[in-house]
Short mmCIF file of C-alpha atoms in Angstrom, two decimals:
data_model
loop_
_atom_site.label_atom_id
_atom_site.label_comp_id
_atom_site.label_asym_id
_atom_site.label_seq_id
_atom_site.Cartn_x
_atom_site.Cartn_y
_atom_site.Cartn_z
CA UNK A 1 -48.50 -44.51 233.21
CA UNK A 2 -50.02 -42.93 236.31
CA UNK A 3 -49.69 -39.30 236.52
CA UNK A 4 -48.36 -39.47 240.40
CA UNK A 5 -45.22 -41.97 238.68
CA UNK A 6 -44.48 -38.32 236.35
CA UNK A 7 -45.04 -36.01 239.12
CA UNK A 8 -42.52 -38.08 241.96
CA UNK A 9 -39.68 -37.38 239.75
CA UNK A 10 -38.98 -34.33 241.91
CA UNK A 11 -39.12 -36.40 244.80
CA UNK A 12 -35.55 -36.28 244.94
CA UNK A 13 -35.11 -32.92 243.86
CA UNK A 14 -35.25 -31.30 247.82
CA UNK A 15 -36.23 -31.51 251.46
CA UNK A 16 -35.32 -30.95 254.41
CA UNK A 17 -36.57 -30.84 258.04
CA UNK A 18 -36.22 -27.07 258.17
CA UNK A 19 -38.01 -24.48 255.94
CA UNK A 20 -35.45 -23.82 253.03
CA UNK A 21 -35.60 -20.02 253.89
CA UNK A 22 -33.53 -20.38 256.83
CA UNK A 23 -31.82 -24.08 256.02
CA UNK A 24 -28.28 -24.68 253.88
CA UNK A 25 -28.69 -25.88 250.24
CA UNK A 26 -27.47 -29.05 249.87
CA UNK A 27 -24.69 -28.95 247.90
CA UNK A 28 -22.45 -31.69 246.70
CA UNK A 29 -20.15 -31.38 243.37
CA UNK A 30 -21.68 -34.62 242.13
CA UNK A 31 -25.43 -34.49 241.48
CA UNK A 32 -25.58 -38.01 241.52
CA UNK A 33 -24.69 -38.05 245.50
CA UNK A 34 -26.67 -34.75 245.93
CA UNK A 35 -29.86 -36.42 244.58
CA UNK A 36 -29.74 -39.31 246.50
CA UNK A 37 -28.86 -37.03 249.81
CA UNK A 38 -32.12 -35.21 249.21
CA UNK A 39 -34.36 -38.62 248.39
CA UNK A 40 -33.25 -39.84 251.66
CA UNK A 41 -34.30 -36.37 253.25
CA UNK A 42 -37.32 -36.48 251.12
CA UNK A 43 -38.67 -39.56 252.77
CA UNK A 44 -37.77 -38.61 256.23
CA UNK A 45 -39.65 -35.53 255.96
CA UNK A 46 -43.27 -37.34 254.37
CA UNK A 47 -42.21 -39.96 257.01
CA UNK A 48 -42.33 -37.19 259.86
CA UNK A 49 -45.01 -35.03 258.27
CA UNK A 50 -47.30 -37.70 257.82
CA UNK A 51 -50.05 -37.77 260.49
CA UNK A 52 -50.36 -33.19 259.24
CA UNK A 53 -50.88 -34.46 255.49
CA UNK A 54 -53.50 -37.05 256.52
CA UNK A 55 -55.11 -34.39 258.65
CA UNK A 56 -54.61 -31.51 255.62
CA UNK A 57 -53.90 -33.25 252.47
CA UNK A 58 -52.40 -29.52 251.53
CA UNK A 59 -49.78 -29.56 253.77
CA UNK A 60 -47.50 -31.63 250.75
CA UNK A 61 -47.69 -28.06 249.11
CA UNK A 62 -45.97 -26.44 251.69
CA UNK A 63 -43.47 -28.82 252.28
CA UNK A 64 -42.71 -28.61 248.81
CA UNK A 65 -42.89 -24.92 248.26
CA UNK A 66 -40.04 -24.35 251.10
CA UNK A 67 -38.30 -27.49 250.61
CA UNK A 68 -37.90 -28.99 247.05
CA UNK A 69 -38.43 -25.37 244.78
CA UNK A 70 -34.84 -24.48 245.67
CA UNK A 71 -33.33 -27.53 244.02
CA UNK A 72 -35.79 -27.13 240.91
CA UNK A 73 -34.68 -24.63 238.29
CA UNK A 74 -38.14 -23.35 237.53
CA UNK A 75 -37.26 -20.56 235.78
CA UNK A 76 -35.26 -22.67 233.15
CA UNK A 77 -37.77 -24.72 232.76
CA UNK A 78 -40.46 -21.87 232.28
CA UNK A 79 -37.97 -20.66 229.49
CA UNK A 80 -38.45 -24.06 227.83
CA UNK A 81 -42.01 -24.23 228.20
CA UNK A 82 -42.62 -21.08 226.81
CA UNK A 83 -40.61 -22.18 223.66
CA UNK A 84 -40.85 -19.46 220.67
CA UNK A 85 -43.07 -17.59 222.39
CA UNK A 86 -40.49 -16.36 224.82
CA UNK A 87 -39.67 -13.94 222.43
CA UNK A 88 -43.44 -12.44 221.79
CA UNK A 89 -43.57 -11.61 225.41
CA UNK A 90 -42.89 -8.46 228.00
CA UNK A 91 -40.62 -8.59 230.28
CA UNK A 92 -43.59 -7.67 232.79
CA UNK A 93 -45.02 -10.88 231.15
CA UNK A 94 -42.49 -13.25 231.42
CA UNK A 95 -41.46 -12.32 235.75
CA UNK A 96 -45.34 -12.98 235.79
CA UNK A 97 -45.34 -16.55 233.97
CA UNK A 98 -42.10 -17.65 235.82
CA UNK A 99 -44.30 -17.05 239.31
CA UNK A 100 -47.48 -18.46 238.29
CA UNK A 101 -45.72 -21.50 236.30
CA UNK A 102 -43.45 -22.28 239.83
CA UNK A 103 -46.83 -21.97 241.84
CA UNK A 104 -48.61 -24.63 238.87
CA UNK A 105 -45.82 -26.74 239.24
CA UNK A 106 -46.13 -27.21 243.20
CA UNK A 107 -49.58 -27.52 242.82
CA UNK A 108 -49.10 -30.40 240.75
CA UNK A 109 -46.32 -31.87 242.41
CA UNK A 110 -48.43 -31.79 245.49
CA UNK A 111 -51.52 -33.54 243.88
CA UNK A 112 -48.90 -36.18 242.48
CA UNK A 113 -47.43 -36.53 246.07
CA UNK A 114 -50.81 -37.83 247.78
CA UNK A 115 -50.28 -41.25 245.86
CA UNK A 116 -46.58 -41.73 247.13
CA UNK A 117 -46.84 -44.26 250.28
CA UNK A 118 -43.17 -44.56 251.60
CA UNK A 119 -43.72 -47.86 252.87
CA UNK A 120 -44.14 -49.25 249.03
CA UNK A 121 -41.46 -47.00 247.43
CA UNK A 122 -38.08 -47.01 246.87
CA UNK A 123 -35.90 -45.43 244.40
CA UNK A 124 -31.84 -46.39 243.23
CA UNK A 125 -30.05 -44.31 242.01
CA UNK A 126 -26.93 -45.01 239.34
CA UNK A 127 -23.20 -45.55 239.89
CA UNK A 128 -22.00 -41.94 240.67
CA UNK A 129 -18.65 -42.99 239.31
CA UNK A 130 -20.66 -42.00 236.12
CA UNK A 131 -20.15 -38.14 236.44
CA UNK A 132 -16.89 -36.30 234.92
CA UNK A 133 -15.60 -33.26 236.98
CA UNK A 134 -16.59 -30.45 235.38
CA UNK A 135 -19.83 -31.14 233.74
CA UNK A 136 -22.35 -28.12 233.78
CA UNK A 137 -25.52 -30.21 232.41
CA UNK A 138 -25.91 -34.04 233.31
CA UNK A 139 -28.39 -36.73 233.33
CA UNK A 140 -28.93 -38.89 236.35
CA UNK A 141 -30.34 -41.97 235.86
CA UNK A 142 -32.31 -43.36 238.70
CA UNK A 143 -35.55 -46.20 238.97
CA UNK A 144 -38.74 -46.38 240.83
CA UNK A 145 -38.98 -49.31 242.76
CA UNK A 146 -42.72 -50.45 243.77
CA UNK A 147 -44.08 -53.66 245.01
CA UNK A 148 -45.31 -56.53 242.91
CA UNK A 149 -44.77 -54.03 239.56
CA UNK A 150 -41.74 -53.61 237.21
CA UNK A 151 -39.00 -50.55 237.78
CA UNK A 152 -39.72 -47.40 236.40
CA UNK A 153 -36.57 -45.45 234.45
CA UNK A 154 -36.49 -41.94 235.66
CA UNK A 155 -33.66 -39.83 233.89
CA UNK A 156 -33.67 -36.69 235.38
CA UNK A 157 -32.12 -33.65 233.73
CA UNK A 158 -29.91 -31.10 235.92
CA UNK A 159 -27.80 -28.25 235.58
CA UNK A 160 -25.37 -26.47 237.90
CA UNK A 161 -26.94 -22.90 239.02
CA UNK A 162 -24.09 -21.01 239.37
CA UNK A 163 -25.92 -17.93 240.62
CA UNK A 164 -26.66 -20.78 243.90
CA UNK A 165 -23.63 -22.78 243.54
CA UNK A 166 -25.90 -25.78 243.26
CA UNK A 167 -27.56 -28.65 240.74
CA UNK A 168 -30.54 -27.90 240.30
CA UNK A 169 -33.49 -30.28 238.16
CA UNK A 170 -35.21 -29.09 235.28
CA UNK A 171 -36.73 -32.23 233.94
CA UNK A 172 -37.32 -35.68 233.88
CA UNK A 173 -37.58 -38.41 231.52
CA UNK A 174 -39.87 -41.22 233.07
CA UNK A 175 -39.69 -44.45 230.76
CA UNK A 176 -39.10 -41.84 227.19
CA UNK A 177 -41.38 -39.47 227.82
CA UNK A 178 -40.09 -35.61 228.42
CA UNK A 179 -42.19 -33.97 231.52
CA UNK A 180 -41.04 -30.37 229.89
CA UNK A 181 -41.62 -31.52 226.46
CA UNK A 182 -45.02 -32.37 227.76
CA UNK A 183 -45.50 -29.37 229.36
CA UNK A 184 -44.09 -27.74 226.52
CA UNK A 185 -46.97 -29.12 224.17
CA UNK A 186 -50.03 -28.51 226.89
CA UNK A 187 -48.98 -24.58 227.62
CA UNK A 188 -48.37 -23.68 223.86
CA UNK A 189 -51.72 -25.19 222.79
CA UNK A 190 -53.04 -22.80 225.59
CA UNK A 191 -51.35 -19.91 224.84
CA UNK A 192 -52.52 -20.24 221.10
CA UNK A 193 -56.06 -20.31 222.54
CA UNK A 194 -55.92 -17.73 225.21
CA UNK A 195 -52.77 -16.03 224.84
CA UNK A 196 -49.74 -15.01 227.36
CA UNK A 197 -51.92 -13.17 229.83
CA UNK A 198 -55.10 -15.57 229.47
CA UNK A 199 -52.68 -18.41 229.89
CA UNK A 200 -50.95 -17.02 233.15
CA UNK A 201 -54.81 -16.19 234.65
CA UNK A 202 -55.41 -19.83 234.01
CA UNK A 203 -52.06 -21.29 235.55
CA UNK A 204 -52.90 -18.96 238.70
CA UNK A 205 -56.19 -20.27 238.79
CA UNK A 206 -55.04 -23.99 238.98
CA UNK A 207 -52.14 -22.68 241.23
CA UNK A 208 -55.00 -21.74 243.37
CA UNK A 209 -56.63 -24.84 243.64
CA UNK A 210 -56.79 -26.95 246.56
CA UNK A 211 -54.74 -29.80 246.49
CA UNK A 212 -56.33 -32.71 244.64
CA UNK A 213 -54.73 -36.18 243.34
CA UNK A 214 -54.44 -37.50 239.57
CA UNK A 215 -54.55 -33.53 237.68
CA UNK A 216 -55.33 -33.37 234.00
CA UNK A 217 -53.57 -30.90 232.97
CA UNK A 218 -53.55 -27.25 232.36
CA UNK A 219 -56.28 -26.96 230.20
CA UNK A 220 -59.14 -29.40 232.11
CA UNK A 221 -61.97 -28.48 233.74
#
């Protein structure tokens, strides 16, 4: 599977034509409609932006910094990632990782975003009849539509912030396979080699990096 295919999962997950600073949050009471609001939004903006991201390939990590981050519950996610080790780690520590893994995870998004081409993708989303009022945690199912290949399954996992009042993605299942739990399994690995303040100098060092398609991961060179 291409890494890009992983990475557009949070395609959906949040634009808009304003900087998210000073725009509402999207907010609808059934994810289902909310996600396919912001995937419509989503390719408007690359649509608009796209003469700046051929002329700076890392403009995609700005757009996604102020516009998709707010509809991604990083901080859950970092939670996950970090697993058992959560517990083994300083509060000082653990602000620290939640920054540096949010930065790692636009960085990657962004690298995953220069193989998207709008005019060959397309993504449908499931009946929204599907969600019961009420639900806290829920899985949208949607599908990646390219030309001339089969569709892609893309289950993406959200939960209702209610510090934001809004559903916000955590992962994504793309065709079985977990992003987080992937994630999970790359950052532990590191953490065993480096530790929790080797493995935050390392995210911030890939963080850093300038925007570059197909990334391998954490611990490449």
């Amino acid at each position: 599977m291409k890494k890009w295919l992983v990475a557009l999962l949070v395609t959906v997950v949040g634009f808009t034509g304003s900087s998210a600073a000073h725009a509402e949050l999207i907010r609808d009471e059934n994810p289902y409609v909310l996600l396919e609001k912001l995937a419509n939004k989503t390719i408007e903006r690359i649509e608009q932006d796209r003469a700046l991201i051929d002329e700076d390939i890392n403009h995609i990590r700005v757009v996604i910094r102020e516009e998709m981050m707010p509809y991604v519950d990083y901080v859950y996610a970092a939670k996950r990632v970090l697993g058992r080790n959560l517990t083994e780690t300083t509060e000082e520590q653990r602000q620290e990782f939640y920054t540096v893994f949010r930065d790692y995870l636009i960085t990657t998004y962004a690298g995953a975003f220069t193989q998207y081409d709008e005019t060959k993708h397309t993504i449908e989303f499931g009946d929204s009849g599907r969600f019961e009022k009420g639900s806290r945690m829920v899985v949208v199912n949607t599908r990646l539509i390219e030309n001339g290949r089969p569709p892609v399954r893309m289950d993406f996992k959200m939960r209702y912030d209610n510090n934001d009042d809004v559903w916000k993605a955590y992962d994504l299942v793309v065709e079985g396979v977990s992003l987080l739990n992937s994630k999970q399994a790359e950052i532990s690995a590191v953490i065993r080699s480096n530790g929790i303040d080797g493995t935050i100098a390392l995210l911030r060092e890939k963080a850093q990096e300038s925007v570059k398609p197909h990334d391998d991961g954490v611990g490449a060179d």
